[in-house]
Coordinates of C-alpha atoms and ligand atoms in Angstrom, one line a residue:
M1 CA 81.4 -13.6 67.0
G2 CA 82.2 -14.4 63.4
K3 CA 85.4 -13.5 61.7
L4 CA 86.4 -12.7 58.1
V5 CA 88.3 -15.6 56.6
A6 CA 90.8 -13.2 54.9
D7 CA 91.6 -11.9 58.5
I8 CA 92.0 -15.5 59.7
I9 CA 94.5 -16.3 57.0
V10 CA 96.6 -13.2 57.6
E11 CA 96.5 -13.6 61.3
T12 CA 97.8 -17.1 60.9
L13 CA 100.6 -16.1 58.6
Q14 CA 101.6 -13.4 61.1
S15 CA 101.6 -15.9 64.0
A16 CA 103.8 -18.2 61.9
G17 CA 106.5 -15.5 61.7
V18 CA 105.8 -13.9 58.3
K19 CA 107.2 -10.4 58.1
H20 CA 106.9 -9.5 54.4
C21 CA 104.4 -10.5 51.7
Y22 CA 105.6 -9.9 48.1
G23 CA 103.1 -9.7 45.2
V24 CA 100.8 -7.8 42.9
V25 CA 97.2 -7.2 44.0
G26 CA 94.1 -7.8 42.0
D27 CA 90.4 -8.8 42.1
T28 CA 90.4 -12.1 44.0
L29 CA 93.2 -11.0 46.3
N30 CA 91.7 -7.7 47.3
L31 CA 90.1 -8.8 50.6
I32 CA 93.3 -10.5 51.7
A33 CA 95.2 -7.3 50.7
R34 CA 92.9 -5.3 53.0
S35 CA 93.6 -7.7 55.9
L36 CA 97.3 -7.5 55.2
E37 CA 97.2 -3.8 55.3
K38 CA 95.7 -3.9 58.8
S39 CA 98.3 -6.5 60.0
E40 CA 101.9 -6.2 61.0
I41 CA 103.0 -7.9 57.8
E42 CA 104.5 -5.5 55.3
W43 CA 103.3 -5.7 51.8
V44 CA 106.0 -5.3 49.1
S45 CA 104.6 -4.5 45.7
V46 CA 106.6 -6.0 42.9
R47 CA 106.3 -5.4 39.1
H48 CA 106.5 -9.1 38.2
E49 CA 105.4 -11.8 40.5
E50 CA 108.4 -14.0 39.6
A51 CA 110.6 -11.3 41.2
G52 CA 108.5 -11.5 44.3
A53 CA 109.1 -15.2 44.6
F54 CA 112.8 -14.8 44.2
A55 CA 112.8 -12.1 46.9
A56 CA 110.7 -14.2 49.3
Q57 CA 113.0 -17.2 49.0
A58 CA 116.1 -15.1 49.6
E59 CA 114.5 -13.5 52.7
A60 CA 113.4 -16.9 53.9
Q61 CA 116.9 -18.3 53.6
V62 CA 118.9 -15.4 55.1
A63 CA 116.4 -14.8 58.0
D64 CA 115.4 -18.4 58.4
R65 CA 111.7 -17.6 58.6
L66 CA 108.5 -18.2 56.7
T67 CA 108.0 -15.5 54.0
A68 CA 104.9 -15.0 51.9
V69 CA 104.0 -14.2 48.4
A70 CA 100.4 -13.6 47.2
G71 CA 98.8 -13.3 43.8
S72 CA 95.5 -12.7 42.1
C73 CA 93.8 -15.6 40.3
G74 CA 94.9 -17.0 37.0
P75 CA 97.9 -15.2 35.5
G76 CA 98.7 -13.3 38.7
S77 CA 99.4 -16.4 40.8
L78 CA 100.8 -18.3 37.7
H79 CA 103.6 -15.7 37.3
F80 CA 105.4 -16.9 40.5
I81 CA 106.2 -20.3 39.1
N82 CA 109.9 -20.0 38.3
G83 CA 110.7 -18.3 41.6
I84 CA 108.6 -20.9 43.4
F85 CA 110.7 -23.7 41.8
E86 CA 113.8 -21.8 43.0
A87 CA 112.4 -21.5 46.6
N88 CA 111.4 -25.1 46.8
R89 CA 114.8 -26.4 45.5
N90 CA 116.6 -24.1 48.0
R91 CA 114.5 -25.5 50.8
A92 CA 113.3 -22.0 51.6
P93 CA 110.1 -21.8 53.7
V94 CA 107.8 -19.8 51.5
I95 CA 104.0 -19.7 51.4
L96 CA 102.2 -18.7 48.2
I97 CA 98.6 -17.5 48.7
A98 CA 97.2 -18.3 45.3
S99 CA 93.8 -16.6 45.2
Q100 CA 91.3 -18.3 43.1
I101 CA 88.0 -17.6 41.3
I102 CA 84.8 -18.4 43.3
R103 CA 84.1 -22.1 44.0
D104 CA 80.8 -22.0 42.2
E105 CA 82.6 -21.3 38.8
L106 CA 85.4 -23.8 39.3
G107 CA 85.5 -26.5 36.6
F108 CA 83.7 -24.6 33.9
D109 CA 86.7 -22.9 32.2
F110 CA 85.7 -19.6 33.7
I111 CA 87.8 -16.6 32.7
Q112 CA 91.2 -16.7 34.5
E113 CA 90.5 -20.2 35.8
V114 CA 93.8 -22.1 36.4
D115 CA 94.1 -25.4 38.3
F116 CA 96.9 -24.3 40.7
K117 CA 97.0 -27.7 42.3
Q118 CA 98.2 -29.2 39.0
V119 CA 100.6 -26.4 38.3
Y120 CA 102.3 -26.2 41.6
R121 CA 102.3 -29.9 42.6
D122 CA 105.9 -30.5 41.5
C123 CA 107.5 -27.5 43.1
S124 CA 106.0 -27.5 46.6
V125 CA 105.9 -29.5 49.9
F126 CA 102.2 -28.5 50.4
C127 CA 99.6 -27.6 47.8
D128 CA 95.9 -27.5 48.6
M129 CA 92.8 -25.4 48.5
I130 CA 90.7 -24.1 51.4
H131 CA 87.5 -25.9 50.5
T132 CA 85.2 -24.4 53.2
P133 CA 85.3 -21.2 55.3
E134 CA 85.3 -23.4 58.4
Q135 CA 88.6 -25.1 57.5
A136 CA 90.4 -21.8 56.8
R137 CA 92.4 -21.5 60.0
R138 CA 93.3 -25.2 60.2
K139 CA 94.4 -25.4 56.5
T140 CA 96.4 -22.2 56.7
V141 CA 98.1 -23.5 59.9
I142 CA 99.0 -26.8 58.2
A143 CA 100.3 -25.0 55.1
C144 CA 102.6 -22.8 57.2
Q145 CA 103.7 -25.7 59.4
T146 CA 104.5 -27.9 56.4
A147 CA 106.6 -25.1 54.7
L148 CA 108.6 -24.7 57.9
A149 CA 108.9 -28.3 58.9
K150 CA 109.6 -29.8 55.5
R151 CA 111.5 -26.7 54.4
G152 CA 109.9 -25.7 51.0
V153 CA 107.0 -24.0 49.5
A154 CA 103.4 -24.3 50.6
V155 CA 100.8 -23.2 48.1
L156 CA 97.5 -22.3 49.6
I157 CA 94.7 -21.9 47.1
V158 CA 92.0 -19.5 48.3
P159 CA 88.8 -19.0 46.4
A160 CA 87.6 -15.4 46.6
D161 CA 84.2 -16.4 48.1
I162 CA 86.0 -18.1 50.9
S163 CA 88.1 -15.0 51.7
A164 CA 84.9 -13.1 51.9
S165 CA 83.1 -15.5 54.2
V166 CA 82.6 -14.9 57.9
V167 CA 82.9 -17.9 60.2
D168 CA 82.9 -18.8 63.9
D169 CA 86.5 -19.2 64.7
N170 CA 86.9 -20.6 68.1
I171 CA 89.2 -23.6 67.7
P172 CA 92.8 -22.7 68.6
Y173 CA 94.7 -24.3 65.8
A174 CA 98.3 -22.9 65.8
V175 CA 101.5 -23.5 64.0
H176 CA 104.0 -25.7 65.8
V177 CA 107.5 -26.1 64.6
A178 CA 109.8 -28.5 66.2
R179 CA 113.6 -28.4 65.6
P180 CA 114.9 -31.7 67.0
V181 CA 118.6 -32.5 67.0
T182 CA 119.0 -35.6 64.9
R183 CA 121.9 -38.0 65.0
P184 CA 122.6 -41.6 63.9
S185 CA 122.3 -44.5 66.3
D186 CA 125.3 -45.6 68.3
A187 CA 125.6 -48.7 66.1
D188 CA 125.6 -46.6 62.9
L189 CA 128.2 -44.3 64.3
A190 CA 130.4 -47.3 65.3
E191 CA 130.1 -48.6 61.7
I192 CA 131.1 -45.2 60.2
A193 CA 134.0 -44.9 62.7
E194 CA 135.3 -48.3 61.7
I195 CA 135.2 -47.5 58.0
L196 CA 137.1 -44.3 58.6
N197 CA 139.6 -45.7 61.1
K198 CA 140.5 -48.5 58.7
S199 CA 140.9 -46.3 55.6
E200 CA 144.2 -44.7 54.8
N201 CA 143.5 -41.4 53.0
V202 CA 140.2 -39.8 54.0
V203 CA 138.6 -36.7 52.4
L204 CA 135.7 -34.8 54.0
Y205 CA 133.3 -33.4 51.4
G206 CA 130.8 -30.8 52.7
G207 CA 127.6 -29.5 51.2
S208 CA 125.1 -26.9 52.3
G209 CA 124.1 -29.1 55.2
C210 CA 127.3 -28.0 56.9
Q211 CA 125.9 -24.7 57.9
G212 CA 126.6 -24.1 61.5
A213 CA 128.9 -27.1 61.9
H214 CA 132.3 -25.5 61.1
Q215 CA 134.0 -26.3 64.4
E216 CA 132.8 -29.9 64.6
I217 CA 133.8 -30.6 61.0
L218 CA 137.3 -29.1 61.6
S219 CA 137.7 -31.3 64.7
V220 CA 136.9 -34.4 62.7
A221 CA 139.3 -33.3 59.9
N222 CA 142.0 -32.7 62.4
K223 CA 141.7 -36.1 64.0
L224 CA 141.6 -37.9 60.7
K225 CA 144.2 -35.6 59.0
A226 CA 141.7 -35.3 56.2
P227 CA 141.5 -32.3 53.8
I228 CA 138.1 -30.7 53.4
A229 CA 136.6 -30.2 49.9
H230 CA 133.1 -28.7 49.4
T231 CA 130.3 -27.9 47.0
S232 CA 129.7 -24.3 45.9
R233 CA 126.7 -24.1 48.2
A234 CA 128.9 -24.9 51.2
K235 CA 131.6 -22.2 50.4
D236 CA 130.0 -19.7 52.8
F237 CA 130.2 -22.3 55.6
L238 CA 133.5 -24.1 55.0
E239 CA 136.0 -21.8 53.2
F240 CA 136.7 -19.4 56.1
D241 CA 139.2 -20.0 58.9
N242 CA 139.9 -23.5 57.5
P243 CA 143.5 -24.6 57.2
Y244 CA 142.4 -27.9 55.7
N245 CA 140.3 -26.4 53.0
I246 CA 141.0 -27.6 49.4
G247 CA 138.2 -25.7 47.8
M248 CA 135.2 -26.6 45.6
T249 CA 134.7 -29.6 43.3
G250 CA 132.5 -29.7 40.3
M251 CA 132.6 -27.6 37.2
L252 CA 133.2 -24.4 39.2
G253 CA 135.8 -26.2 41.4
N254 CA 139.5 -26.5 41.3
E255 CA 141.9 -29.3 40.5
A256 CA 143.0 -29.9 44.2
G257 CA 139.4 -30.6 45.3
Y258 CA 138.7 -32.6 42.1
H259 CA 141.7 -34.9 42.4
A260 CA 141.5 -35.4 46.2
L261 CA 138.0 -36.8 45.8
L262 CA 139.1 -39.2 43.0
D263 CA 142.3 -40.3 44.9
C264 CA 141.0 -40.9 48.4
D265 CA 140.2 -44.3 50.0
A266 CA 137.3 -43.0 52.0
L267 CA 135.0 -40.1 51.4
L268 CA 133.0 -38.7 54.2
M269 CA 130.1 -36.7 52.6
L270 CA 128.4 -34.3 54.9
G271 CA 125.1 -32.7 54.0
A272 CA 126.1 -32.8 50.3
D273 CA 123.8 -33.9 47.5
F274 CA 126.0 -32.9 44.7
A275 CA 124.3 -33.9 41.4
W276 CA 127.1 -34.5 38.9
R277 CA 128.0 -38.1 39.2
Q278 CA 131.3 -37.9 37.3
F279 CA 132.9 -36.0 40.2
Y280 CA 132.5 -38.9 42.7
P281 CA 135.2 -41.5 43.3
D282 CA 134.6 -45.0 42.0
K283 CA 137.1 -46.9 44.1
A284 CA 136.7 -45.2 47.5
K285 CA 134.4 -46.2 50.3
I286 CA 131.8 -43.5 50.7
V287 CA 130.1 -42.6 53.9
Q288 CA 127.2 -40.2 53.6
V289 CA 125.6 -38.2 56.4
D290 CA 122.4 -36.3 55.5
I291 CA 119.4 -35.0 57.3
D292 CA 117.2 -36.2 54.4
P293 CA 117.1 -40.0 54.2
T294 CA 116.0 -39.8 50.5
H295 CA 119.4 -38.2 49.7
L296 CA 121.4 -41.3 50.8
G297 CA 123.1 -42.9 47.8
R298 CA 120.8 -41.2 45.2
R299 CA 123.7 -39.7 43.2
H300 CA 126.3 -42.4 43.5
P301 CA 126.5 -45.8 45.2
I302 CA 127.7 -45.4 48.8
T303 CA 129.1 -47.8 51.4
K304 CA 127.1 -46.5 54.4
G305 CA 124.5 -43.9 54.7
V306 CA 123.2 -42.4 58.0
V307 CA 120.7 -39.8 58.9
G308 CA 121.6 -36.8 61.1
D309 CA 122.5 -33.2 61.4
V310 CA 126.1 -32.7 60.4
K311 CA 126.9 -30.8 63.6
A312 CA 125.4 -33.3 66.0
T313 CA 126.7 -36.3 64.0
M314 CA 130.3 -35.0 63.9
A315 CA 130.2 -34.2 67.6
S316 CA 129.1 -37.8 68.4
L317 CA 131.5 -39.3 66.0
L318 CA 134.6 -37.5 67.1
P319 CA 135.4 -39.6 70.3
M320 CA 135.1 -42.8 68.2
L321 CA 137.8 -41.8 65.8
V322 CA 141.4 -42.8 66.2
E323 CA 143.8 -39.8 66.2
R324 CA 146.3 -40.0 63.3
T325 CA 149.7 -38.5 63.1
D326 CA 150.5 -38.7 59.4
A327 CA 149.2 -35.7 57.7
S328 CA 151.1 -36.1 54.4
F329 CA 148.0 -36.8 52.3
R330 CA 146.2 -33.7 53.6
S331 CA 149.3 -31.5 53.3
A332 CA 149.8 -32.5 49.7
Y333 CA 146.3 -31.4 48.7
V334 CA 146.4 -28.3 50.9
K335 CA 149.6 -27.3 49.1
R336 CA 148.1 -28.1 45.7
Y337 CA 145.1 -25.9 46.6
A338 CA 147.4 -23.0 47.7
K339 CA 149.2 -23.3 44.4
Y340 CA 146.0 -23.2 42.5
R341 CA 144.8 -20.1 44.4
E342 CA 148.1 -18.4 43.7
S343 CA 148.0 -19.1 40.0
E344 CA 144.4 -17.9 39.9
R345 CA 145.3 -14.7 41.6
A346 CA 148.1 -14.1 39.2
K347 CA 145.8 -14.8 36.2
V348 CA 143.1 -12.4 37.4
A349 CA 144.4 -9.1 36.0
V350 CA 143.5 -6.4 33.7
G351 CA 142.7 -7.8 30.2
H352 CA 144.6 -7.1 27.1
D353 CA 144.1 -3.6 25.7
G354 CA 143.0 -2.5 29.2
S355 CA 139.7 -4.3 29.1
I356 CA 137.9 -5.6 32.1
P357 CA 137.6 -9.4 32.5
G358 CA 134.6 -10.5 34.7
T359 CA 137.0 -12.2 37.0
Y360 CA 138.9 -8.9 37.6
L361 CA 135.7 -7.0 38.3
T362 CA 134.6 -9.7 40.8
Q363 CA 138.0 -9.5 42.6
V364 CA 137.7 -5.7 42.8
I365 CA 134.2 -6.0 44.2
S366 CA 135.3 -8.6 46.7
R367 CA 138.1 -6.4 47.9
H368 CA 135.9 -3.3 48.5
A369 CA 132.6 -4.9 49.6
A370 CA 131.7 -4.9 53.3
K371 CA 133.0 -7.7 55.5
D372 CA 129.4 -8.9 56.1
A373 CA 128.1 -8.2 52.6
L374 CA 125.3 -10.4 51.1
F375 CA 126.0 -11.2 47.5
T376 CA 123.6 -12.4 44.8
A377 CA 124.8 -13.6 41.4
D378 CA 122.9 -14.3 38.2
D379 CA 123.1 -17.7 36.6
G380 CA 125.7 -17.4 33.9
T381 CA 129.3 -16.2 34.3
P382 CA 128.4 -13.9 37.3
A383 CA 127.7 -17.0 39.4
A384 CA 130.9 -18.7 38.3
W385 CA 133.0 -15.7 39.1
A386 CA 131.2 -15.1 42.4
Y387 CA 132.0 -18.6 43.7
R388 CA 135.5 -18.4 42.5
H389 CA 136.5 -14.9 43.4
I390 CA 134.4 -13.5 46.2
E391 CA 136.4 -14.1 49.4
A392 CA 134.3 -15.9 52.1
N393 CA 134.9 -15.0 55.7
G394 CA 132.2 -16.6 57.8
Q395 CA 130.0 -13.5 57.6
R396 CA 129.5 -13.0 53.9
R397 CA 126.9 -15.0 52.1
I398 CA 126.4 -15.7 48.4
F399 CA 123.0 -16.5 46.9
A400 CA 122.9 -18.0 43.4
S401 CA 120.6 -20.3 41.6
L402 CA 122.8 -23.4 41.9
L403 CA 120.0 -26.0 42.1
H404 CA 117.4 -24.6 39.8
G405 CA 119.9 -22.8 37.5
T406 CA 117.6 -19.9 36.5
M407 CA 118.5 -16.6 35.0
A408 CA 117.3 -13.3 36.5
N409 CA 117.6 -14.5 40.1
G410 CA 120.1 -12.0 41.2
M411 CA 118.5 -8.6 41.4
P412 CA 115.1 -9.8 42.8
S413 CA 116.9 -12.0 45.4
A414 CA 118.8 -8.9 46.5
I415 CA 115.4 -7.2 47.1
G416 CA 114.5 -10.0 49.6
L417 CA 117.9 -9.9 51.3
Q418 CA 117.8 -6.1 51.7
K419 CA 114.2 -6.3 53.1
A420 CA 115.4 -8.9 55.6
E421 CA 118.6 -7.2 56.5
P422 CA 118.1 -3.5 56.1
G423 CA 121.5 -2.7 57.7
R424 CA 123.7 -4.9 55.6
Q425 CA 125.3 -4.1 52.3
V426 CA 123.6 -6.2 49.5
V427 CA 125.5 -6.6 46.3
C428 CA 124.0 -8.1 43.1
M429 CA 126.2 -9.4 40.3
A430 CA 123.9 -9.4 37.3
G431 CA 124.4 -10.6 33.8
D432 CA 123.2 -8.3 30.9
G433 CA 120.9 -11.1 30.0
G434 CA 119.8 -11.7 33.6
I435 CA 119.1 -8.1 34.5
S436 CA 117.0 -7.6 31.4
M437 CA 114.7 -10.5 32.1
L438 CA 113.1 -8.9 35.2
F439 CA 114.2 -5.4 34.4
G440 CA 110.9 -3.9 35.6
D441 CA 111.7 -4.7 39.2
L442 CA 114.5 -2.2 39.3
M443 CA 111.5 0.0 39.9
T444 CA 110.7 -2.0 43.0
V445 CA 114.2 -1.4 44.2
V446 CA 113.5 2.4 43.8
Q447 CA 110.0 2.3 45.2
Q448 CA 111.1 0.4 48.2
E449 CA 114.2 2.7 48.6
L450 CA 116.5 -0.3 49.0
P451 CA 120.2 0.7 48.8
I452 CA 121.1 -2.4 46.7
K453 CA 124.3 -2.2 44.7
I454 CA 123.9 -3.8 41.3
A455 CA 126.9 -4.5 39.0
V456 CA 125.8 -5.4 35.4
Y457 CA 128.4 -7.7 33.8
D458 CA 127.8 -6.5 30.2
N459 CA 129.4 -8.8 27.7
G460 CA 126.8 -8.1 25.1
K461 CA 125.7 -11.7 25.0
L462 CA 124.3 -14.8 26.7
G463 CA 127.9 -15.6 27.5
F464 CA 127.6 -18.8 29.4
V465 CA 125.5 -20.4 26.7
E466 CA 128.0 -19.2 24.1
I467 CA 130.8 -21.0 26.1
E468 CA 128.6 -24.1 26.1
Q469 CA 128.1 -23.9 22.4
K470 CA 131.8 -23.4 21.8
A471 CA 132.6 -26.4 24.0
E472 CA 130.3 -28.4 21.8
G473 CA 132.2 -27.2 18.7
M474 CA 129.3 -24.9 17.6
L475 CA 129.6 -21.4 16.4
D476 CA 127.7 -19.0 18.7
T477 CA 124.0 -19.2 17.9
F478 CA 121.3 -16.7 19.0
T479 CA 123.5 -15.4 21.9
K480 CA 124.0 -11.8 20.9
L481 CA 122.3 -9.1 22.9
K482 CA 121.8 -5.5 21.7
N483 CA 122.0 -3.6 25.0
P484 CA 121.1 -0.1 26.1
N485 CA 123.4 2.0 28.2
F486 CA 122.3 0.3 31.5
A487 CA 123.6 3.2 33.6
G488 CA 121.5 5.7 31.6
V489 CA 118.4 3.4 32.0
A490 CA 119.2 3.1 35.8
R491 CA 119.3 6.9 36.1
A492 CA 116.0 7.3 34.3
L493 CA 114.5 4.9 36.7
G494 CA 115.8 6.7 39.8
L495 CA 118.9 4.8 40.7
W496 CA 122.5 6.1 40.7
G497 CA 124.1 4.9 37.5
E498 CA 127.6 4.9 35.9
T499 CA 129.3 3.0 33.1
V500 CA 132.9 1.9 33.2
S501 CA 134.8 0.3 30.3
A502 CA 138.5 0.7 31.1
A503 CA 140.3 -1.3 33.7
D504 CA 142.3 1.6 35.0
Q505 CA 139.0 3.3 36.0
L506 CA 137.4 0.3 37.6
E507 CA 138.7 0.6 41.2
T508 CA 137.5 4.2 41.6
A509 CA 134.2 3.4 40.0
V510 CA 133.6 0.4 42.2
K511 CA 134.4 2.4 45.3
D512 CA 132.1 5.3 44.3
W513 CA 129.3 2.8 43.5
L514 CA 129.6 0.9 46.8
A515 CA 129.7 4.2 48.7
Q516 CA 126.3 5.4 47.3
P517 CA 123.7 5.8 50.1
G518 CA 120.8 4.6 47.9
P519 CA 120.2 2.1 45.1
A520 CA 123.1 2.1 42.6
L521 CA 123.9 0.4 39.3
L522 CA 127.4 0.1 37.9
H523 CA 127.3 -0.9 34.2
V524 CA 130.6 -2.6 33.4
H525 CA 131.6 -3.5 29.9
V526 CA 133.4 -6.8 30.6
N527 CA 135.6 -8.8 28.3
P528 CA 133.3 -10.8 26.0
M529 CA 135.8 -13.5 25.3
Q530 CA 136.5 -14.8 28.8
L531 CA 135.8 -18.5 29.3
V532 CA 134.8 -20.4 32.4
M533 CA 137.4 -23.1 32.6
P534 CA 136.6 -26.4 34.4
P535 CA 139.0 -27.7 37.1
F536 CA 140.6 -30.0 34.5
M537 CA 140.7 -29.6 30.8
Q538 CA 138.2 -32.3 29.9
V539 CA 138.8 -34.0 26.6
E540 CA 135.4 -33.1 25.2
P541 CA 135.6 -29.3 25.7
T542 CA 139.1 -29.2 24.3
I543 CA 138.0 -30.9 21.2
G544 CA 134.9 -28.7 21.1
M545 CA 137.0 -25.6 21.3
A546 CA 139.3 -26.8 18.5
L547 CA 136.2 -27.6 16.4
Y548 CA 134.7 -24.1 17.2
S549 CA 138.1 -22.5 16.3
A550 CA 138.2 -24.4 13.0
R551 CA 134.6 -23.5 12.1
A552 CA 135.1 -19.8 13.2
I553 CA 138.2 -19.5 11.0
L554 CA 136.3 -21.1 8.1
H555 CA 133.6 -18.5 8.5
G556 CA 136.1 -15.7 8.4
R557 CA 136.1 -15.1 12.1
G558 CA 139.7 -15.9 12.9
G559 CA 139.9 -12.7 14.9
D560 CA 137.4 -14.0 17.4
V561 CA 139.4 -17.2 17.9
W562 CA 142.6 -15.1 18.4
E563 CA 140.9 -12.9 20.9
M564 CA 139.5 -15.9 22.9
V565 CA 142.9 -17.6 23.0
R566 CA 144.6 -14.4 24.0
E567 CA 142.2 -13.6 26.8
N568 CA 142.2 -17.1 28.3
F569 CA 145.4 -18.8 27.5
L570 CA 148.2 -16.3 27.0
Ligands
LIG601 C1 115.2 -18.5 32.7 C2 116.4 -19.1 32.0 N1 116.5 -19.0 30.6 C3 117.5 -19.6 30.0 C4 118.5 -20.2 30.6 C5 119.8 -20.7 29.9 N2 120.9 -19.9 30.3 C6 121.8 -20.1 31.3 S1 123.0 -19.0 31.5 C7 122.4 -18.1 30.2 C8 123.1 -16.8 29.8 C9 123.0 -15.8 30.8 O1 123.4 -14.6 30.2 P1 123.8 -13.3 31.0 O2 122.9 -13.1 32.1 O3 124.1 -12.2 30.1 O4 125.2 -13.8 31.7 P2 126.6 -14.1 31.0 O5 126.8 -15.6 31.1 O6 126.6 -13.6 29.7 O7 127.6 -13.5 31.9 C10 121.3 -18.7 29.6 C11 120.5 -18.2 28.4 C12 118.4 -20.2 32.1 N3 119.3 -20.8 32.8 N4 117.3 -19.7 32.7
LIG602 MG1 125.9 -11.6 29.3

């Protein structure tokens, strides 16, 4: 008996593990929507498709399962693009069903015609159209399988006449996902062991590939008496229960991690593809372990690169390493890191005049949030504060746009996390710029009855960009934001909403906010002059700040300079 292609597509998505499909319905998608309604997949209506893509990629990451988004033809499926870039860069298995105008009109600039294959080619691991009704099942299977196996976005373009076709569907194509354990050859392992055994001071440097390998990494660090530095993305996996931790490197990092990498003789990179080349050592031998062979040596020249899962590779390497007794190099950096943490803690306090620095707000949130809370943070100062001031414990997770670096990721990602984990506390740290960008999807939070807790870090500006401009010696340009009372807007939309401006009221406000049973938005006026300091005072930013100060004073804005100095240096 014949089967409707729309049903075949949805059935295949369901068998591949899809639980939610985020999107906005319309014309060419309507038949698929009807099939979805009959299926076990839950449809989540969003207000802007971009928000749906952010949500899907967050769900895909936290639940480690294929998650779907679907759009109508033309603008509908085009709107996902920024979230699709985010998903693909985060290696999140997401499938976009991009519905298309009928085949007969393709190629004639028909109304709403968009060549999705061109548009999505650079941000997907699979991008193809179902050309005939007969190939519907096979192509949907291979799209799902590619997203899961290559870990990224599959874009499946589905012309409306194909969804509406009925075909004989009796060939049992099905999604197969293999999860092999990969480790380097014995010869490769022997070579790595020799480099590490012969080096004096070794540092381990972990990236997001360290997920699930905590114990094996600590065993290697113990044997080599090596400190462990990590990227921001690896914070969730390496900061907790780790006496050898020396924190993050990079612009968000600290000086212990930064200097250890520059001072070591051998660097063992584990599942790290950190992009900024200036943070790599020039004189040390670098050994890189990565599951993706294309990552080996692509950021900085390396001595030896091997392919493997971090967990399996460390377990195989351990017996080949010579146990050391001298832990003085490691102790020096662990102490340096402890000193940095202490001084950071001392610095994080109520601002002058009782104002609320973003760092202080983040510490209060960290103190009161659940032990297994899921955090999202908008690109901008909220992401910087999240990675520096949310305490990791092995259960908490932080989701920020570290690879794509997009604004507005926070609140929509929180939607996906809460859909995936209805029982967990989900906290979004939003910028005033970030939240405004996809503001409409606060209505999705309400419509879906998701008890997400949103804190808006309202500094009245595009703060991070203003810091960049100041570091370049510029006066702030086009960064001001004229904001509404976000709490009032939240209440009008159906969320709980409160505003807080004084530091002495913050603790109570945060507790009230987190205790709300439903969606809640805390609007916090944060100190607008707080800077994100790099782990070292680079020469360029220092000169830049001096130039900015000189220009600001010349423009009669000496008060701004004084406030910036007072909030950050005094
Ligand atoms: C979609 C997008 N547009 C622009 C930028 C450039 N950008 C990076 S951070 C930022 C400012 C963010 O402002 P806000 O959300 O208010 O956070 P703040 O840094 O002020 O705390 C901008 C404009 C970007 N990363 N993504
Ligand atoms: Mg801002």
